[in-house]
Short mmCIF file of N, CA, C and O in Angstrom, two decimals:
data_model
loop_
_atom_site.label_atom_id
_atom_site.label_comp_id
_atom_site.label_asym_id
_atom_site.label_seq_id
_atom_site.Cartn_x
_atom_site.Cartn_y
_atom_site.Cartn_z
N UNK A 2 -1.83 -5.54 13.69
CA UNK A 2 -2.08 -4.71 14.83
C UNK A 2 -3.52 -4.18 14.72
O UNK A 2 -4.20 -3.99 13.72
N UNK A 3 -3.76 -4.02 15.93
CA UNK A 3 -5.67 -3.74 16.12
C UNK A 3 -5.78 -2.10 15.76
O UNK A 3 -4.84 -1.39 16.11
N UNK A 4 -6.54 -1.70 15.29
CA UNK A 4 -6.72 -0.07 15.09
C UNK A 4 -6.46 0.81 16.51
O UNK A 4 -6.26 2.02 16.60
N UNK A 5 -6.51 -0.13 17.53
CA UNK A 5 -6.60 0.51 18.52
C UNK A 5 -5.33 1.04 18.99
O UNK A 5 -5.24 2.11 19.60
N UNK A 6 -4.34 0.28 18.70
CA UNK A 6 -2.98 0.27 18.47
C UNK A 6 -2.16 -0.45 19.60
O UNK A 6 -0.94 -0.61 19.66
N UNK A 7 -3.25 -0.88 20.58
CA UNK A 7 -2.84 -2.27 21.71
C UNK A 7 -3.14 -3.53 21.67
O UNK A 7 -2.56 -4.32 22.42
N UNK A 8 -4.03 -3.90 20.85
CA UNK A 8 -3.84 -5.59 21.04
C UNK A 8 -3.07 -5.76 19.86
O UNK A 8 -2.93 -4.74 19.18
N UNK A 9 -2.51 -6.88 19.43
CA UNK A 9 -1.96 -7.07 18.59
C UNK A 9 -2.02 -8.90 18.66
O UNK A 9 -2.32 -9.53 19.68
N UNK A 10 -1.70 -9.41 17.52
CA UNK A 10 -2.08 -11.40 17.29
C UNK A 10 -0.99 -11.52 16.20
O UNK A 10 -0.63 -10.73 15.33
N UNK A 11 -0.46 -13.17 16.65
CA UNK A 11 -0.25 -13.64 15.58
C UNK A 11 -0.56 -14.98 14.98
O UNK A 11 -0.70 -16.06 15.55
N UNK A 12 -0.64 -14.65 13.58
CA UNK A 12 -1.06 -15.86 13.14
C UNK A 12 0.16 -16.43 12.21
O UNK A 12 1.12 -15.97 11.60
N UNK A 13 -0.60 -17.99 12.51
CA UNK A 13 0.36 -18.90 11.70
C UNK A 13 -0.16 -19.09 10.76
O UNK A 13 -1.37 -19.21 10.88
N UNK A 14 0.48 -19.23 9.14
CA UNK A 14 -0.09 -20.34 8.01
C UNK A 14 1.03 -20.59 7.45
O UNK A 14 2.06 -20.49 8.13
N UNK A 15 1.10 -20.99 6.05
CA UNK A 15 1.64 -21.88 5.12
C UNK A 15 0.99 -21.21 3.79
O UNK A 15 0.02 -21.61 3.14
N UNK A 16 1.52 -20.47 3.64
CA UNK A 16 0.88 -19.69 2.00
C UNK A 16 1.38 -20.80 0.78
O UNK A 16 2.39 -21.51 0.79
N UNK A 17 0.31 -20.69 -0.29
CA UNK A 17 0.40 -21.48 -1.59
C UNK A 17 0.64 -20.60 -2.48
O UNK A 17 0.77 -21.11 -3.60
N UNK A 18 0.80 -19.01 -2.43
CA UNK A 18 1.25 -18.48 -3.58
C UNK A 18 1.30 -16.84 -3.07
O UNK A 18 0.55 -16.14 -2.39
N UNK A 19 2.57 -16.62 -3.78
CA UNK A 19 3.25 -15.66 -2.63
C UNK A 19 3.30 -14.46 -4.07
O UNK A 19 3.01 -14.74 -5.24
N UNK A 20 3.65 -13.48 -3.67
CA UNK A 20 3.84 -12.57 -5.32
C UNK A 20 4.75 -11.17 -4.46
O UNK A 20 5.22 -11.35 -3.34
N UNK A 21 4.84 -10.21 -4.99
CA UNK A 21 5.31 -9.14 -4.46
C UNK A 21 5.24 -8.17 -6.14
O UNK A 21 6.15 -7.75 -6.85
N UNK A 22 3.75 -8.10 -6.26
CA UNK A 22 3.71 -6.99 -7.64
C UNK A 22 2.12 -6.81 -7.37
O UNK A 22 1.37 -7.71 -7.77
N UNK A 23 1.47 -5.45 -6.55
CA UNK A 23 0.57 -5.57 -6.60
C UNK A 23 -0.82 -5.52 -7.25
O UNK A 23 -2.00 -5.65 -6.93
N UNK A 24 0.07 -5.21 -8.52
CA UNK A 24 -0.83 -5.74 -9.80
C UNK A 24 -1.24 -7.00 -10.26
O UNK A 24 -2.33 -7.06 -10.82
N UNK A 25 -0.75 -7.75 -10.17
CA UNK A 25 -0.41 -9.41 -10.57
C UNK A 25 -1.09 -9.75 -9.44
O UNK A 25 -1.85 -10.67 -9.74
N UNK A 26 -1.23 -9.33 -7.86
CA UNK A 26 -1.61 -9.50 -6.31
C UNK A 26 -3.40 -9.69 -6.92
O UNK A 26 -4.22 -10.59 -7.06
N UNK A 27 -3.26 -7.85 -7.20
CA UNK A 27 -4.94 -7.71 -7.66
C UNK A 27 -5.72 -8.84 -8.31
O UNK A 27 -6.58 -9.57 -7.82
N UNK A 28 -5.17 -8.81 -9.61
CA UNK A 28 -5.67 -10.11 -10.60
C UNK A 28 -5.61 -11.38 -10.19
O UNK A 28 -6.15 -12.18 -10.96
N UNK A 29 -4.92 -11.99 -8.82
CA UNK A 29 -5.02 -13.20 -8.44
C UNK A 29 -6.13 -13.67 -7.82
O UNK A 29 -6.78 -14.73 -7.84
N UNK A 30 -6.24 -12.10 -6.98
CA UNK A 30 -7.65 -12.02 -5.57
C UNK A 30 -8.71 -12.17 -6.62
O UNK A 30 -9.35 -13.22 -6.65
N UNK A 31 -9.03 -11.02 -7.68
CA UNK A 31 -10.17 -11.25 -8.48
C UNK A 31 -10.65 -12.68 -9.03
O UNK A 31 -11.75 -13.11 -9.39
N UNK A 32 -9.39 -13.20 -8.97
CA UNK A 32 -9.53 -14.82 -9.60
C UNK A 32 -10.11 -15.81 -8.57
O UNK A 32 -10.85 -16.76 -8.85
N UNK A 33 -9.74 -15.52 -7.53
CA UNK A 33 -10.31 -16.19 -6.58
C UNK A 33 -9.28 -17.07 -5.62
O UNK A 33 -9.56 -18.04 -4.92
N UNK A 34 -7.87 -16.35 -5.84
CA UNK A 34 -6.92 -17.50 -5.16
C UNK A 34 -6.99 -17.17 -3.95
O UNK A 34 -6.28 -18.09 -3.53
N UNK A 35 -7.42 -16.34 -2.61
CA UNK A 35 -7.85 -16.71 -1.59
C UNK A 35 -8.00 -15.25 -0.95
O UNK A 35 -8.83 -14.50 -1.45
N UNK A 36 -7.00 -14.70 0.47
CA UNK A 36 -7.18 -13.87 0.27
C UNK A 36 -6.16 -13.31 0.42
O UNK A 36 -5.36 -14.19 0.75
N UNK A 37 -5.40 -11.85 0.38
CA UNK A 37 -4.07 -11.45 0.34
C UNK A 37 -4.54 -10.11 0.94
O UNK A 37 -5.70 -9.74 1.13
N UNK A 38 -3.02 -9.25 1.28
CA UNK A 38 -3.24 -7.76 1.88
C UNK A 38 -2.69 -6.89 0.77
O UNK A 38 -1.49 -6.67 0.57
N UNK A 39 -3.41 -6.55 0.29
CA UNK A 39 -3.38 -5.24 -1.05
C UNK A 39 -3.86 -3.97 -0.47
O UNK A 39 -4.97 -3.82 0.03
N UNK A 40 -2.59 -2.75 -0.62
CA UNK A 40 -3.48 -1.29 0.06
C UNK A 40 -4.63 -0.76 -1.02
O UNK A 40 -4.56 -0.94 -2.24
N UNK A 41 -5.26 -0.36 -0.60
CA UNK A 41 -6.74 0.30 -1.08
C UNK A 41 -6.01 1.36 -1.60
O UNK A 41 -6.88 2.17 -1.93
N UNK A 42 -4.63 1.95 -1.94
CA UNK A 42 -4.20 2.81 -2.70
C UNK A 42 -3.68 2.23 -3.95
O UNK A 42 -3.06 2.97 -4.71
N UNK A 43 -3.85 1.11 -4.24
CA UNK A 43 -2.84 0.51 -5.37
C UNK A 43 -4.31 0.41 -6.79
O UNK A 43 -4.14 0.67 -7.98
N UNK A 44 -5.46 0.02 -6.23
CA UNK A 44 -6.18 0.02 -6.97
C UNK A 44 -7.84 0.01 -6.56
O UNK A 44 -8.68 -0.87 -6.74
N UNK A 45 -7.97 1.75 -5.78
CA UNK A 45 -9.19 1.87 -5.06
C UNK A 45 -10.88 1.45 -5.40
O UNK A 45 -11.77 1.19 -4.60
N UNK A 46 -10.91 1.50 -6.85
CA UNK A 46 -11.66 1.01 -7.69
C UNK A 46 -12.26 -0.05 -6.88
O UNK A 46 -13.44 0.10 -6.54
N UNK A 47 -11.76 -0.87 -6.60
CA UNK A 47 -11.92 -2.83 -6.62
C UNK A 47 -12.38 -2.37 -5.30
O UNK A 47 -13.27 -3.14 -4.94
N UNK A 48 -12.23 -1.72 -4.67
CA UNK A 48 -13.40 -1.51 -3.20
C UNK A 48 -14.25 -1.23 -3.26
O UNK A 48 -15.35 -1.75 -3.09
N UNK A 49 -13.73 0.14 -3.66
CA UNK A 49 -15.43 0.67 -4.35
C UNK A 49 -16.40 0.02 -4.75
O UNK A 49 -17.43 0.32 -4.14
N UNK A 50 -16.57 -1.03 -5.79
CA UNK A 50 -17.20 -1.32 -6.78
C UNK A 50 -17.50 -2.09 -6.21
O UNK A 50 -18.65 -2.41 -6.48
N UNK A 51 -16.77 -3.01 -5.01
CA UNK A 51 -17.10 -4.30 -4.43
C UNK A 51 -17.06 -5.29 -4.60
O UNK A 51 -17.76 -6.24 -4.22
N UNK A 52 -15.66 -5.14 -5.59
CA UNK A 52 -15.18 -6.16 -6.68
C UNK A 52 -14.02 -7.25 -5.42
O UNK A 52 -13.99 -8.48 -5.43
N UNK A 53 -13.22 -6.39 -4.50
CA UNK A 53 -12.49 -6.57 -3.35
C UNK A 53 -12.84 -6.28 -2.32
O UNK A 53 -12.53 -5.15 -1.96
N UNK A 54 -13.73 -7.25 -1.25
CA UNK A 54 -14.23 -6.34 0.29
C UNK A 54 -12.62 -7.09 1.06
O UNK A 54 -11.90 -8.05 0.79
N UNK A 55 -12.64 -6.06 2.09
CA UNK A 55 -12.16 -6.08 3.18
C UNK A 55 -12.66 -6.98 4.18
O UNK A 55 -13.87 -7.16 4.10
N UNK A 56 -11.92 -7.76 5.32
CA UNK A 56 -12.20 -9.36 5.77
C UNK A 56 -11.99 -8.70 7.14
O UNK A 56 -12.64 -9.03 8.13
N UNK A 57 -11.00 -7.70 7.12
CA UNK A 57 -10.86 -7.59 8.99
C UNK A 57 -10.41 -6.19 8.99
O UNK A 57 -9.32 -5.85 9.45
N UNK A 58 -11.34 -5.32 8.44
CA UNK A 58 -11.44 -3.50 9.05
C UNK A 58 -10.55 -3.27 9.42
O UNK A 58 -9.59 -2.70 8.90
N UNK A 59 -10.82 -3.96 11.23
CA UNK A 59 -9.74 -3.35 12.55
C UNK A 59 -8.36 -3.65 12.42
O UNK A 59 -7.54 -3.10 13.17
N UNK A 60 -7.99 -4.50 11.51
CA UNK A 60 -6.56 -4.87 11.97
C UNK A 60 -6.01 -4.97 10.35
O UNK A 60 -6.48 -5.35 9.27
N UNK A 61 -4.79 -4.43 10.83
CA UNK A 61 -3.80 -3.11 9.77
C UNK A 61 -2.42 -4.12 10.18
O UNK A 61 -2.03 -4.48 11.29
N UNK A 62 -1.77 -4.44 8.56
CA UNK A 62 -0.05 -4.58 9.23
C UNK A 62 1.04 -3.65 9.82
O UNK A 62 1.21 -2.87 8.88
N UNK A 63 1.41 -3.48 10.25
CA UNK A 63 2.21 -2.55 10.89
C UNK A 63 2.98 -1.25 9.91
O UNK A 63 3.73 -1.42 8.95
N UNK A 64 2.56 -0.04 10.46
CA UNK A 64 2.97 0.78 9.57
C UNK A 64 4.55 1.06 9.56
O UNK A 64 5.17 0.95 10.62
N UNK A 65 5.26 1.45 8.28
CA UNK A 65 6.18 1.95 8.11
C UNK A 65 6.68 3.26 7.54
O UNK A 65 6.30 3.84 6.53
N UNK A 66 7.29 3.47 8.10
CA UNK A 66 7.76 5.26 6.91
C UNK A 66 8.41 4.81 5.57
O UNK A 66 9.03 3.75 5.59
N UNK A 67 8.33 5.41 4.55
CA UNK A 67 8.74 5.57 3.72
C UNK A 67 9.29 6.58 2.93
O UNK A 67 8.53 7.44 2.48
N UNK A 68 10.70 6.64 2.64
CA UNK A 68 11.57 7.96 2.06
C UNK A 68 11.62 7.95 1.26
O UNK A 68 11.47 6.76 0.99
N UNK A 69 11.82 8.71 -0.03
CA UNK A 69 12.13 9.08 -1.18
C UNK A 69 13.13 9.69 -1.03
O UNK A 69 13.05 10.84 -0.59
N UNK A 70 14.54 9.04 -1.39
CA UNK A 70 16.14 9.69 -0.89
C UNK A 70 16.84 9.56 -2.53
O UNK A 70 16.68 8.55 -3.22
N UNK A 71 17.58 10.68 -2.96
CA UNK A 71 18.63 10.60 -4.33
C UNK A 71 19.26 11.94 -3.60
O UNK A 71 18.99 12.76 -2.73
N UNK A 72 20.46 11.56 -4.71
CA UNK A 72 22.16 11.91 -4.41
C UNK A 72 22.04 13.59 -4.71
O UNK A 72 23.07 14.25 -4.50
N UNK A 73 20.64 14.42 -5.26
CA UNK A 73 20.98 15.89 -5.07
C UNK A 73 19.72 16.32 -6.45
O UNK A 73 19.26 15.49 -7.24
N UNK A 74 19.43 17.60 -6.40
CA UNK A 74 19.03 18.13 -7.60
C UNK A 74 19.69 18.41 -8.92
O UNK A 74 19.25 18.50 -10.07
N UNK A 75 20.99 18.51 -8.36
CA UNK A 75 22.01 18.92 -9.40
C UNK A 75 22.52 17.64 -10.75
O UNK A 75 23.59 17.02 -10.74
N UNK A 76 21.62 17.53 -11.63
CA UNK A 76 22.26 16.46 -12.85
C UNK A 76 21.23 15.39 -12.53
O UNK A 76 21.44 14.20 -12.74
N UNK A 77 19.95 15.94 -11.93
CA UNK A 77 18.81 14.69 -11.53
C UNK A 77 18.82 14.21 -12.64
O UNK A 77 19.28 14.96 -13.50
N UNK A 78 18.20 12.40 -13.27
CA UNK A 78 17.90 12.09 -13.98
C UNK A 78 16.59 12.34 -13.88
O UNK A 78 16.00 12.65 -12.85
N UNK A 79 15.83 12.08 -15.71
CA UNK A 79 14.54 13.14 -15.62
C UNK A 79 13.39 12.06 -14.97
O UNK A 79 12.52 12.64 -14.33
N UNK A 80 13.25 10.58 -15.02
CA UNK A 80 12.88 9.57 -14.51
C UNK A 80 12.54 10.14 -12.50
O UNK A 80 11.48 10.26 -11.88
N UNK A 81 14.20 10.40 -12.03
CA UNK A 81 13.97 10.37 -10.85
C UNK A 81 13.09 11.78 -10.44
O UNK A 81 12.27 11.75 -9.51
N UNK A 82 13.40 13.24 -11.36
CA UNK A 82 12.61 14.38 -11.61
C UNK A 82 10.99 13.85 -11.18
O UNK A 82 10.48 13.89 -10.07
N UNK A 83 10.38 13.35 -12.49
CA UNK A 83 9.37 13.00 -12.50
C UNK A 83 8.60 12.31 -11.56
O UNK A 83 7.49 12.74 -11.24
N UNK A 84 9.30 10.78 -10.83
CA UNK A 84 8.77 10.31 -9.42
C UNK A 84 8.54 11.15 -8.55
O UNK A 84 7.62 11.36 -7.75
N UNK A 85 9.47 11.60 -8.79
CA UNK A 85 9.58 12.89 -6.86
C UNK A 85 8.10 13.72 -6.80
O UNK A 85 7.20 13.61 -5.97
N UNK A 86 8.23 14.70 -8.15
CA UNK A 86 7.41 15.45 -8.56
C UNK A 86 5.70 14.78 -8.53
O UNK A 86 4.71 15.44 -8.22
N UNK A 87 5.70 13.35 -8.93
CA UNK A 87 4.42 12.62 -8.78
C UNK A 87 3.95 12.52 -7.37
O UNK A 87 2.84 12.79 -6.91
N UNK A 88 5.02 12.08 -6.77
CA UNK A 88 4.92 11.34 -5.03
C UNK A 88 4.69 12.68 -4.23
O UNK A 88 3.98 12.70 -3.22
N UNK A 89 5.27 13.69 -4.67
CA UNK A 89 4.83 14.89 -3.45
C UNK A 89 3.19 15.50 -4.03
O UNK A 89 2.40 16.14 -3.33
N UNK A 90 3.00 15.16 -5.26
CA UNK A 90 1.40 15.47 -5.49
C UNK A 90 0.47 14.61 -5.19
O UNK A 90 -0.72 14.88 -5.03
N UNK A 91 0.96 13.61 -5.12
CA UNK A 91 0.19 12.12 -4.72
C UNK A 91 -0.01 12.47 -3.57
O UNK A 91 -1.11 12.81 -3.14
N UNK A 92 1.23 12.41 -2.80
CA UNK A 92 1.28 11.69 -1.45
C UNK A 92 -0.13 12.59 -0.58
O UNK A 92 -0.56 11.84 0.29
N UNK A 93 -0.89 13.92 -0.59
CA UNK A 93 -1.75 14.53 0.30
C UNK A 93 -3.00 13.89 -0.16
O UNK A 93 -3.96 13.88 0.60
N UNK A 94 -3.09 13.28 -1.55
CA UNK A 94 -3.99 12.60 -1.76
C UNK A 94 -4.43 11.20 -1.31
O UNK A 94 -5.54 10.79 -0.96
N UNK A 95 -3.43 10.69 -1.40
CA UNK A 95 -3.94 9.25 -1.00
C UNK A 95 -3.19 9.28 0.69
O UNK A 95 -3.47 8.35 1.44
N UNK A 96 -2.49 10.10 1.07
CA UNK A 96 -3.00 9.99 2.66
C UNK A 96 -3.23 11.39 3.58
O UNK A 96 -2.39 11.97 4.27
N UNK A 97 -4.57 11.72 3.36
CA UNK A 97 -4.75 13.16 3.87
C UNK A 97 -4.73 13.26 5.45
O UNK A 97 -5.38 14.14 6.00
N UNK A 98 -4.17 12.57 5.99
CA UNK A 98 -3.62 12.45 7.25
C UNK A 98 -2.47 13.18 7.80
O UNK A 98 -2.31 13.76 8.88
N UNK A 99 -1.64 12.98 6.66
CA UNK A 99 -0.09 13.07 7.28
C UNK A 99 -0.11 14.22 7.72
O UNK A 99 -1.16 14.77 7.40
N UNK A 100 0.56 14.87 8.32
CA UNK A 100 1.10 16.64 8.62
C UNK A 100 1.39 16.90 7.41
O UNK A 100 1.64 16.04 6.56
N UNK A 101 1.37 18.71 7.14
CA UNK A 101 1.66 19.03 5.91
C UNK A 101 3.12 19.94 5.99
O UNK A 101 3.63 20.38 4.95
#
């Protein structure tokens, strides 16, 4: 989808190597296997530095919400404690957009 949030395209291909770990994603692009969509939150560095440029600015895959949902506070495991606690300090950082 266009930044603008009205045109929108689709394209066809045939991918040669598919992943879903965007660590393993990172280290492929650096290698040179072609090009892939990695968020600029997973490892901002590689923009910065200009190690990873960006190919098309205007156009974004379609956004989604994302929840952080468990069964209560009461008997949290300390694992799920800890995520929660990361993601609500994270989250104003890496998107100072949202409503607060």
């Amino acid at each position: 989808m266009h930044v603008n949030g009205k045109n929108r395209e689709t394209v066809a291909f045939q991918p040669y190597f598919s992943m879903n770990d965007y660590a393993g994603l990172a280290t492929a692009l650096l290698g040179g296997a072609g090009i892939g969509d990695i968020s600029p939150v997973v490892e901002p560095h590689l923009l910065r530095e200009g190690r990873l440029i960006e190919i098309m600015p205007k156009w974004k895959f379609r956004n989604f919400d994302l929840s952080l949902v468990h069964a209560g506070n009461r008997h949290m495991p300390r694992a799920v404690r800890v995520f929660k606690e990361f993601a609500a300090n994270m989250a104003p950082q890496l998107f100072p957009k949202l409503p607060a």
